[in-house]
PDB file of C-alpha atoms in Angstrom:
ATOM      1  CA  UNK Y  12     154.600 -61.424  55.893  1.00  0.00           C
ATOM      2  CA  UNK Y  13     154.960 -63.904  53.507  1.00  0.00           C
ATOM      3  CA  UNK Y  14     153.298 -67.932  53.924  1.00  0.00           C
ATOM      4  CA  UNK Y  15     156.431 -70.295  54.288  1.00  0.00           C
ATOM      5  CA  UNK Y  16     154.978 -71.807  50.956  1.00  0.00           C
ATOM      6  CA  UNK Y  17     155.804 -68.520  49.322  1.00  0.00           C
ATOM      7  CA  UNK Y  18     159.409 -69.017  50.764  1.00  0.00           C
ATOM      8  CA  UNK Y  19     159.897 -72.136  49.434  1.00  0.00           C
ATOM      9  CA  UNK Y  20     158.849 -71.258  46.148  1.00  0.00           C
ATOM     10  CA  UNK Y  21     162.079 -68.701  46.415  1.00  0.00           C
ATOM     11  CA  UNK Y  22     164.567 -70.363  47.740  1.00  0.00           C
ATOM     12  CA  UNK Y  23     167.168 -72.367  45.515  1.00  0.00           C
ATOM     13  CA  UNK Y  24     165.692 -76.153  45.087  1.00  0.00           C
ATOM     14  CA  UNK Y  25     169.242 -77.556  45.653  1.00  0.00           C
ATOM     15  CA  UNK Y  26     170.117 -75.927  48.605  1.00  0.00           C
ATOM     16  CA  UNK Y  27     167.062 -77.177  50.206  1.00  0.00           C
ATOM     17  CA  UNK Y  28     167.634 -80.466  48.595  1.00  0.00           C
ATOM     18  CA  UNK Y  29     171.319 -80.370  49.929  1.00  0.00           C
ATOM     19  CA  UNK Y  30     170.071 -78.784  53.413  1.00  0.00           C
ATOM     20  CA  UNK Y  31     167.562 -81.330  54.367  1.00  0.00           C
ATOM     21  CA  UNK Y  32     169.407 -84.358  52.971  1.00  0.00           C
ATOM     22  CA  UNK Y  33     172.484 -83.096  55.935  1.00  0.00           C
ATOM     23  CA  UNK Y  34     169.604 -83.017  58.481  1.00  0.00           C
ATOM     24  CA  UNK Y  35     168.150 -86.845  57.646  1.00  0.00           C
ATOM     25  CA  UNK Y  36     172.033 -88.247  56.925  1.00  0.00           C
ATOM     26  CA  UNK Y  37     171.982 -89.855  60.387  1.00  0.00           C
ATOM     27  CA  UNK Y  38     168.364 -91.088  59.721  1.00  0.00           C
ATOM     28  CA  UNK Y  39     169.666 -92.718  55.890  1.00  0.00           C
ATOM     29  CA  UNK Y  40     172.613 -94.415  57.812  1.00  0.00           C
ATOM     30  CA  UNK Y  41     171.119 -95.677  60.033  1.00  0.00           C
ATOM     31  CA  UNK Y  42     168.483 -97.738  58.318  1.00  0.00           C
ATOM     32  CA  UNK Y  43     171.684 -98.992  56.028  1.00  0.00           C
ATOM     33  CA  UNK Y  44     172.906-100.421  59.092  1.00  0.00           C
ATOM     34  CA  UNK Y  45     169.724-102.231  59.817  1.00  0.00           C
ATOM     35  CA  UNK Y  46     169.919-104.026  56.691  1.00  0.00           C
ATOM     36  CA  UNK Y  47     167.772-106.921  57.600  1.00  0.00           C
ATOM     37  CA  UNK Y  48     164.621-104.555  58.496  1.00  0.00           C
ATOM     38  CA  UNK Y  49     164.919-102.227  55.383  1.00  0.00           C
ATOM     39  CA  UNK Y  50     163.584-102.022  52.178  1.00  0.00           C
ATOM     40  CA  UNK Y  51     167.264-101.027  50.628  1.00  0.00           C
ATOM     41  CA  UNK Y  52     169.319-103.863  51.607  1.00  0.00           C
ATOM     42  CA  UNK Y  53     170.608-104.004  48.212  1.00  0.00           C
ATOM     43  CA  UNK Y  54     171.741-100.588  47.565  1.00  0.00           C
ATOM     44  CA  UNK Y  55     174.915 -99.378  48.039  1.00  0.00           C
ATOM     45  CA  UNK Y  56     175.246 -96.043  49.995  1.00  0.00           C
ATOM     46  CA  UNK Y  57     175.873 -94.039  46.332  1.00  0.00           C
ATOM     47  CA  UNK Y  58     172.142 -95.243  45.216  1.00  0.00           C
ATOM     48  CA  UNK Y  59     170.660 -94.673  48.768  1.00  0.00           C
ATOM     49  CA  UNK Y  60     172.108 -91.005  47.841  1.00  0.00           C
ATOM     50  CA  UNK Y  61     170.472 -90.840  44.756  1.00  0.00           C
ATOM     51  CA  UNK Y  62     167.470 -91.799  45.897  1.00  0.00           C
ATOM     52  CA  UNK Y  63     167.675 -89.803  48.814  1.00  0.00           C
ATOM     53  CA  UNK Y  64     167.815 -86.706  46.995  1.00  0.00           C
ATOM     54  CA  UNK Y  65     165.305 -87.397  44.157  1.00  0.00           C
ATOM     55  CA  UNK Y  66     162.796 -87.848  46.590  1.00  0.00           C
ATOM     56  CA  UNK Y  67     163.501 -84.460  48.958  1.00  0.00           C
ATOM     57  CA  UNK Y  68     163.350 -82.812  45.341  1.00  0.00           C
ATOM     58  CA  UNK Y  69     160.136 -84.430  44.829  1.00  0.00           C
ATOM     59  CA  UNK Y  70     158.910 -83.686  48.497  1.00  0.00           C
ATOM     60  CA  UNK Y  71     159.929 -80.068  47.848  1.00  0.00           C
ATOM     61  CA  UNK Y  72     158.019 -79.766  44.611  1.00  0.00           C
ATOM     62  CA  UNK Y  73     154.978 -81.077  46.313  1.00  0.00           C
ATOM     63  CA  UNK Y  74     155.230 -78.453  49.240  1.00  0.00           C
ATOM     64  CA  UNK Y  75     155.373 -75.935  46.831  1.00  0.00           C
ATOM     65  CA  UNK Y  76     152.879 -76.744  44.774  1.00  0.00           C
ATOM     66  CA  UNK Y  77     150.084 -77.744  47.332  1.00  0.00           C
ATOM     67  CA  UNK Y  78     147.023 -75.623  47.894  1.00  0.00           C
ATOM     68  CA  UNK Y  79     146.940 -74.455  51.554  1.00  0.00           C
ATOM     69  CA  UNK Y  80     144.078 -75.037  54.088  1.00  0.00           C
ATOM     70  CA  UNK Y  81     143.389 -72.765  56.641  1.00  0.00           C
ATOM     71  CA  UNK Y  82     143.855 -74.087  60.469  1.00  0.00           C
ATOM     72  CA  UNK Y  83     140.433 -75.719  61.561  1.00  0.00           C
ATOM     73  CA  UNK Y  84     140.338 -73.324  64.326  1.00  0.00           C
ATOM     74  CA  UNK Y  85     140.171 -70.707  62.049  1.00  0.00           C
ATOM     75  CA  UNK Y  86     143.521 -69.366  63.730  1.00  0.00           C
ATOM     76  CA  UNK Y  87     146.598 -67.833  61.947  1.00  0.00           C
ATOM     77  CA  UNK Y  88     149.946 -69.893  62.046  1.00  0.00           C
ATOM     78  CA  UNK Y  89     153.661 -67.680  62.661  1.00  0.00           C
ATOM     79  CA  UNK Y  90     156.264 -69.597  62.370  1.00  0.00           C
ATOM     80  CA  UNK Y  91     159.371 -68.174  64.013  1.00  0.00           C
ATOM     81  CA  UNK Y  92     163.019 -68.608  64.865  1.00  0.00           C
ATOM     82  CA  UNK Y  93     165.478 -67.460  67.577  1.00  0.00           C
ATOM     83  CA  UNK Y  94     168.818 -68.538  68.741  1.00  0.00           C
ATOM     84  CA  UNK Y  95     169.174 -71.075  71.202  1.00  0.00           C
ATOM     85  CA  UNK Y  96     172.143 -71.974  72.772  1.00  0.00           C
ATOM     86  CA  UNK Y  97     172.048 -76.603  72.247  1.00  0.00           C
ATOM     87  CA  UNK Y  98     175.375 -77.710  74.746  1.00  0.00           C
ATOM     88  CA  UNK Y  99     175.582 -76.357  78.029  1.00  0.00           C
ATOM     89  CA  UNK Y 100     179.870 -77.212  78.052  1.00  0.00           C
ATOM     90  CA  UNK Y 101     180.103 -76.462  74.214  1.00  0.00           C
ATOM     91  CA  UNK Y 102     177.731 -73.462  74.174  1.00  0.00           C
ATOM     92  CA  UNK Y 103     177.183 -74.401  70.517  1.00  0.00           C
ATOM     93  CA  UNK Y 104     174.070 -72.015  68.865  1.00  0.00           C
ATOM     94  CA  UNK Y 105     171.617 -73.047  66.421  1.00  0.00           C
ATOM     95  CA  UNK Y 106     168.237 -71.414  64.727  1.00  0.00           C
ATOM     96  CA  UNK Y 107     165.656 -72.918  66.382  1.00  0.00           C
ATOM     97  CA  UNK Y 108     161.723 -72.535  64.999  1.00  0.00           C
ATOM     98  CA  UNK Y 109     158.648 -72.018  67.002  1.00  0.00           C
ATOM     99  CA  UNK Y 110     154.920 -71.988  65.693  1.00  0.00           C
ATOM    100  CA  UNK Y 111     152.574 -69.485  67.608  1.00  0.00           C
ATOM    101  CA  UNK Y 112     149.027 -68.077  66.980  1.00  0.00           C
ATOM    102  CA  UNK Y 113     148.911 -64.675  65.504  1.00  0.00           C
ATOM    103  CA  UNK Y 114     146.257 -63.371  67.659  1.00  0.00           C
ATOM    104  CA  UNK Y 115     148.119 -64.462  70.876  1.00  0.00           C
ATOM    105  CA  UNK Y 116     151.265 -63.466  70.148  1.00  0.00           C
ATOM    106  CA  UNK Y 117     149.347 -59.998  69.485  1.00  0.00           C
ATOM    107  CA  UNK Y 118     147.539 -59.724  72.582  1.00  0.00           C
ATOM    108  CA  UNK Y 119     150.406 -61.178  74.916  1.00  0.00           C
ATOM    109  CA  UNK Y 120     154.035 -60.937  73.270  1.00  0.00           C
ATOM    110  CA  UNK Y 121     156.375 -63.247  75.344  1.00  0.00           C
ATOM    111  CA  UNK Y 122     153.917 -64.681  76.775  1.00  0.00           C
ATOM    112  CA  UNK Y 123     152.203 -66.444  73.940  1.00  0.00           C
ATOM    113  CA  UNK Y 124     152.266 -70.529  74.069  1.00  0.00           C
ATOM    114  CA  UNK Y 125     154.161 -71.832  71.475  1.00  0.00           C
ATOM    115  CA  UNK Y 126     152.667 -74.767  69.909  1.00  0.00           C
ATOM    116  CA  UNK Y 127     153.614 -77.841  67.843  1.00  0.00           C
ATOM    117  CA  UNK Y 128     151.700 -78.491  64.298  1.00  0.00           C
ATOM    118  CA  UNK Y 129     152.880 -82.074  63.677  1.00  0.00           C
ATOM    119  CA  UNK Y 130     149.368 -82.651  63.526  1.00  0.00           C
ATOM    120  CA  UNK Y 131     148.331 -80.370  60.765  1.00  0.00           C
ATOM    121  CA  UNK Y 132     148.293 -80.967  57.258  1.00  0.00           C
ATOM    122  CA  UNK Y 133     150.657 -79.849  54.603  1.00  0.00           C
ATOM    123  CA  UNK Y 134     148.052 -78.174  53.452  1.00  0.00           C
ATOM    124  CA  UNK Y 135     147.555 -76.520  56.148  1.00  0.00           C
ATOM    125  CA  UNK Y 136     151.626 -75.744  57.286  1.00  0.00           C
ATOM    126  CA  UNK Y 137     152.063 -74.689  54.007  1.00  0.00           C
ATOM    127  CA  UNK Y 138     149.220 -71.484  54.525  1.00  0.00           C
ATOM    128  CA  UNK Y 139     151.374 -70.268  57.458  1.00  0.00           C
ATOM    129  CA  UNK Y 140     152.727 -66.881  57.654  1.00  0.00           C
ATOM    130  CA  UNK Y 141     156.846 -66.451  58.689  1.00  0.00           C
ATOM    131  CA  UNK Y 142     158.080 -63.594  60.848  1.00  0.00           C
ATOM    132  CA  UNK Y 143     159.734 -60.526  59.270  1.00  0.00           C
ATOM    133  CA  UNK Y 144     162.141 -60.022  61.690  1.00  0.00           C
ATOM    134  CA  UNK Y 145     165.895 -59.823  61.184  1.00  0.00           C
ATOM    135  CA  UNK Y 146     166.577 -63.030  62.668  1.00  0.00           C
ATOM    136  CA  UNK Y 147     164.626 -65.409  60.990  1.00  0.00           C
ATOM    137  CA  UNK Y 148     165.163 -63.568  57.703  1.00  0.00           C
ATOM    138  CA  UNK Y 149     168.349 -63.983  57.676  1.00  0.00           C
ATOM    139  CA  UNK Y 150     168.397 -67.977  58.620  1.00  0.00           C
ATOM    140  CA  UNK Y 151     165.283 -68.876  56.111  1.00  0.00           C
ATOM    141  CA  UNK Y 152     167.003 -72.258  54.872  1.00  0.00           C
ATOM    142  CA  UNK Y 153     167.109 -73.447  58.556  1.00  0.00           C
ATOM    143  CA  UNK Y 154     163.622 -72.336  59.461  1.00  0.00           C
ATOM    144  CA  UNK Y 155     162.423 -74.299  56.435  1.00  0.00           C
ATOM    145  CA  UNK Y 156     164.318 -77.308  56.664  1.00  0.00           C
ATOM    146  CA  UNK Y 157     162.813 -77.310  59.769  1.00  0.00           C
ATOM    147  CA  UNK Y 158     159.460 -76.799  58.595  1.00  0.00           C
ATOM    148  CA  UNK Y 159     159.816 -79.827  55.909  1.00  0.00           C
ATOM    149  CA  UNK Y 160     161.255 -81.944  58.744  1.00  0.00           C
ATOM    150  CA  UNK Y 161     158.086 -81.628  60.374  1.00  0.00           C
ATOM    151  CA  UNK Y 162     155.558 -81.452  57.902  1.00  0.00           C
ATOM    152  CA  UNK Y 163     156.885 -84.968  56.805  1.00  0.00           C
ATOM    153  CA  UNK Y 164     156.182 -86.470  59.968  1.00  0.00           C
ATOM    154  CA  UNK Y 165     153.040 -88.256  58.460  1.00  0.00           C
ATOM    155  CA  UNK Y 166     155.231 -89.429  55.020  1.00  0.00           C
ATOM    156  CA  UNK Y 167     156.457 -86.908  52.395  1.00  0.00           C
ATOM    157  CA  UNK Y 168     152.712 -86.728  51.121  1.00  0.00           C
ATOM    158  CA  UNK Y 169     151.098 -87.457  54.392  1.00  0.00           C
ATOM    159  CA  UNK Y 170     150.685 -91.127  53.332  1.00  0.00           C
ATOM    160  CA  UNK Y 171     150.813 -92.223  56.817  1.00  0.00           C
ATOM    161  CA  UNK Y 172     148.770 -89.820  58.313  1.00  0.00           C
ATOM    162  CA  UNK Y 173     145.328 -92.435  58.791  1.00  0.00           C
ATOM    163  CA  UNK Y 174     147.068 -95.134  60.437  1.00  0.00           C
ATOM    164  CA  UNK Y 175     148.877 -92.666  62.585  1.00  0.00           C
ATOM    165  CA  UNK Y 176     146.156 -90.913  63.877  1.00  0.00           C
ATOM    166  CA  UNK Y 177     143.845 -94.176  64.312  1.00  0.00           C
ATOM    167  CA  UNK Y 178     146.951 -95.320  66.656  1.00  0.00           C
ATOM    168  CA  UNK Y 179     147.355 -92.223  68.865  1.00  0.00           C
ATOM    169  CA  UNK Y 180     142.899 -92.295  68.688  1.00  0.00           C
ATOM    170  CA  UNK Y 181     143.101 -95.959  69.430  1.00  0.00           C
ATOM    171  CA  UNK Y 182     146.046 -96.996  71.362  1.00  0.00           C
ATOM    172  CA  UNK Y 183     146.240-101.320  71.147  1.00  0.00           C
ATOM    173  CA  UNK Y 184     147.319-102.518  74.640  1.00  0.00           C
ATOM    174  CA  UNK Y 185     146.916-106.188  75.815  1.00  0.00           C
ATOM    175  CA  UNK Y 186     144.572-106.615  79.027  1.00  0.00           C
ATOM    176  CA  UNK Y 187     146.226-109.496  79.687  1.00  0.00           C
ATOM    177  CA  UNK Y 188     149.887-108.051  80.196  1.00  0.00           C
ATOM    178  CA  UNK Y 189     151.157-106.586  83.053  1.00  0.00           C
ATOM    179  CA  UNK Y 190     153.609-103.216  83.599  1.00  0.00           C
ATOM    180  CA  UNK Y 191     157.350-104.639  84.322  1.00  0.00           C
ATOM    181  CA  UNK Y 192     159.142-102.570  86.602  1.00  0.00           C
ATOM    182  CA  UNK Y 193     163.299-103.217  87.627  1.00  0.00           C
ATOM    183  CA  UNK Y 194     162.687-104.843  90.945  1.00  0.00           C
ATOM    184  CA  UNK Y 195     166.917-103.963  91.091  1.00  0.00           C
ATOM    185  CA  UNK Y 196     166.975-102.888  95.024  1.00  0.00           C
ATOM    186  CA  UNK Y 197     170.828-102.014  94.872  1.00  0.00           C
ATOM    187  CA  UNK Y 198     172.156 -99.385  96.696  1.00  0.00           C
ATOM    188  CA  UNK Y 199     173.609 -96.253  94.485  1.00  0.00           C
ATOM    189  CA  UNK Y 200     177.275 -96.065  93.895  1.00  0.00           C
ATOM    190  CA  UNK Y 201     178.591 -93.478  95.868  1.00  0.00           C
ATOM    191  CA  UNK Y 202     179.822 -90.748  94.071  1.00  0.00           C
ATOM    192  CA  UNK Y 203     183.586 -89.642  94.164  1.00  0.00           C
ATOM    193  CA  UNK Y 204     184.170 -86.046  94.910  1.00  0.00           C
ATOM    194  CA  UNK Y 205     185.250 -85.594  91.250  1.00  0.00           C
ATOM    195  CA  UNK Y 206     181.952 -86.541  89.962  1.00  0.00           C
ATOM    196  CA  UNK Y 207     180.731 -84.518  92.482  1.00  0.00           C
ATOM    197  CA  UNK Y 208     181.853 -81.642  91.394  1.00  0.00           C
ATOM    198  CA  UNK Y 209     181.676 -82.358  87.634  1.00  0.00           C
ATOM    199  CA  UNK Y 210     177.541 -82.538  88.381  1.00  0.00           C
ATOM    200  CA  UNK Y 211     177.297 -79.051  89.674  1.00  0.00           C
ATOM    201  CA  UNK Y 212     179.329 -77.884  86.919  1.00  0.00           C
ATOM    202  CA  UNK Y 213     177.048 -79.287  84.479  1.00  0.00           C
ATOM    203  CA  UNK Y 214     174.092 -78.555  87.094  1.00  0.00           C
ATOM    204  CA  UNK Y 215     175.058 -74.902  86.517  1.00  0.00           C
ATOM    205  CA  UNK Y 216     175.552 -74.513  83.026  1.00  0.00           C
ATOM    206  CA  UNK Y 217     172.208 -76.189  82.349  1.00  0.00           C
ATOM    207  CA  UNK Y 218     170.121 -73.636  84.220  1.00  0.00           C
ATOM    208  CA  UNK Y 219     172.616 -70.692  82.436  1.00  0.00           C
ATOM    209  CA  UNK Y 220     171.698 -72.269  78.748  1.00  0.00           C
ATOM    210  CA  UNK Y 221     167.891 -73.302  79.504  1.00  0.00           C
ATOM    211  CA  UNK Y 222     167.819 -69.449  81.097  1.00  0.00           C
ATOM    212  CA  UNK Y 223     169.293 -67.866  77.644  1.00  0.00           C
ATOM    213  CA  UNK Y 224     167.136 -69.721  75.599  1.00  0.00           C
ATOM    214  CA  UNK Y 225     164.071 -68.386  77.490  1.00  0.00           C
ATOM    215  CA  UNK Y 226     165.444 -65.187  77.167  1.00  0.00           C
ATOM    216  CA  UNK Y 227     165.747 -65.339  73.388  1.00  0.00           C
ATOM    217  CA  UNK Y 228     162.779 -67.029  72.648  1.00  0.00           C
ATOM    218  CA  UNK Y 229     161.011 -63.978  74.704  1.00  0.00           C
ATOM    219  CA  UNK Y 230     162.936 -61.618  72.946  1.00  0.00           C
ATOM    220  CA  UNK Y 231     162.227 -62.719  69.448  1.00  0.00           C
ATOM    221  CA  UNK Y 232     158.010 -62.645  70.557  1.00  0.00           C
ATOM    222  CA  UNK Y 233     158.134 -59.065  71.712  1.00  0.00           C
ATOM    223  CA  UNK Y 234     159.802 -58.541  68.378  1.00  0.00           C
ATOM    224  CA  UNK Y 235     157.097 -60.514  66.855  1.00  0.00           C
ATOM    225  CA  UNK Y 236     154.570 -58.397  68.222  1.00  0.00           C
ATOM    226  CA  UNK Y 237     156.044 -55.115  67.352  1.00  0.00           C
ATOM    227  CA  UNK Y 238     156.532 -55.719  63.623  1.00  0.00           C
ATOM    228  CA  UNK Y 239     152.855 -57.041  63.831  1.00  0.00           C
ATOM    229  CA  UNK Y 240     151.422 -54.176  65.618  1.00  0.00           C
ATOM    230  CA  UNK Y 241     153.317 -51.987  63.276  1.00  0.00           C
ATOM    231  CA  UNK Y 242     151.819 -53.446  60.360  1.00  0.00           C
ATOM    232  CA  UNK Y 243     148.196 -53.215  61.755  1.00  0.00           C
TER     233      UNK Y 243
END
């Protein structure tokens, strides 16, 4: 297996560029609509762009250039994907990536805990090892789009990282205030047959998508821990 740093270094710079840019669009509108709390009240969209991109190209040099850190733990990162179904009317499908421990998913296939790294460093994302399996090879600009999505949760170059973990160490709350609950006492409209019926519906295809994606994401572990076990 190769370390997803190793990926990035061979995938094509623009697609990723182009690739993560479409997953943070929403994100880059959004803060042009809140003009009055942003830093980029005077650009237009076209230099928000430009920006935009220059600094995912600069986010992906940095990721491929870092030098990785193991996990503190000592343990071995897999990062993974499989398909799971997203709209239970639409039944739309999309790659979606899991991190699990080597050793676990060794020892107990489908039943290893997947886990989330938010926390880790980019040093330490960066040293983890990808799954050789069919599926995830053949989706490697999702899984790592993915990957850079979450590995800049502290900043593209963890620059936030200190003040966010002295706020989740040190949460601020004032002794003084009190919890506000909706004192609203109203009865519940009661619902027409039609809505009725449209809740079971939904009700149903729920449990049928949150059942396949179980499914899949069990499948792709005992898959995991064959190609493992077969490279032993």
């Amino acid at each position: 297996m190769k370390t997803i740093q190793e990926h990035l270094r061979e995938l094509d710079r623009e697609q990723l560029i182009d690739d993560y840019e479409y997953r943070i669009r929403d994100r880059i509108v959004e803060a042009y609509c809140n003009v009055e709390q942003s830093d980029i009240a005077d650009l237009t969209l076209e230099e928000i762009y430009r920006r935009t991109v220059k600094n995912i190209g600069e986010y992906v040099d940095r990721l491929r250039n870092l030098k990785t850190a193991p996990l503190d733990d000592g343990k071995v990162g897999v990062l993974y994907l499989y398909d799971r179904l997203t709209d239970a009317l639409d039944y739309e499908n999309e790659p979606c990536c899991e991190f699990v421990h080597l050793d676990e998913v060794l020892e107990h296939g489908d039943a290893a805990e997947n886990y989330s790294y938010k926390l880790c460093s980019q040093e330490q994302i960066m040293g983890f090892f990808v799954s050789d399996d069919r599926y995830t090879r053949n989706h490697l600009y999702n899984l790592a789009v993915a990957v850079m999505h979450e590995a800049s949760w502290f900043g593209y170059a963890d620059e936030d990282k200190a003040e966010v973990i002295d706020s989740i160490n040190n949460p601020i709350f004032d002794d003084d205030s009190e919890l506000e609950f909706d004192d609203d006492d109203d009865e519940p409209a009661v619902a027409r047959e039609g809505d009725r019926e449209f809740e079971e519906v939904w009700r149903r295809a729920s449990d049928m998508v949150n059942r396949y994606n179980i499914r899949s994401n069990k499948t792709q572990l005992r898959l995991i821990q064959k190609n493992l076990r077969r490279e032993e």
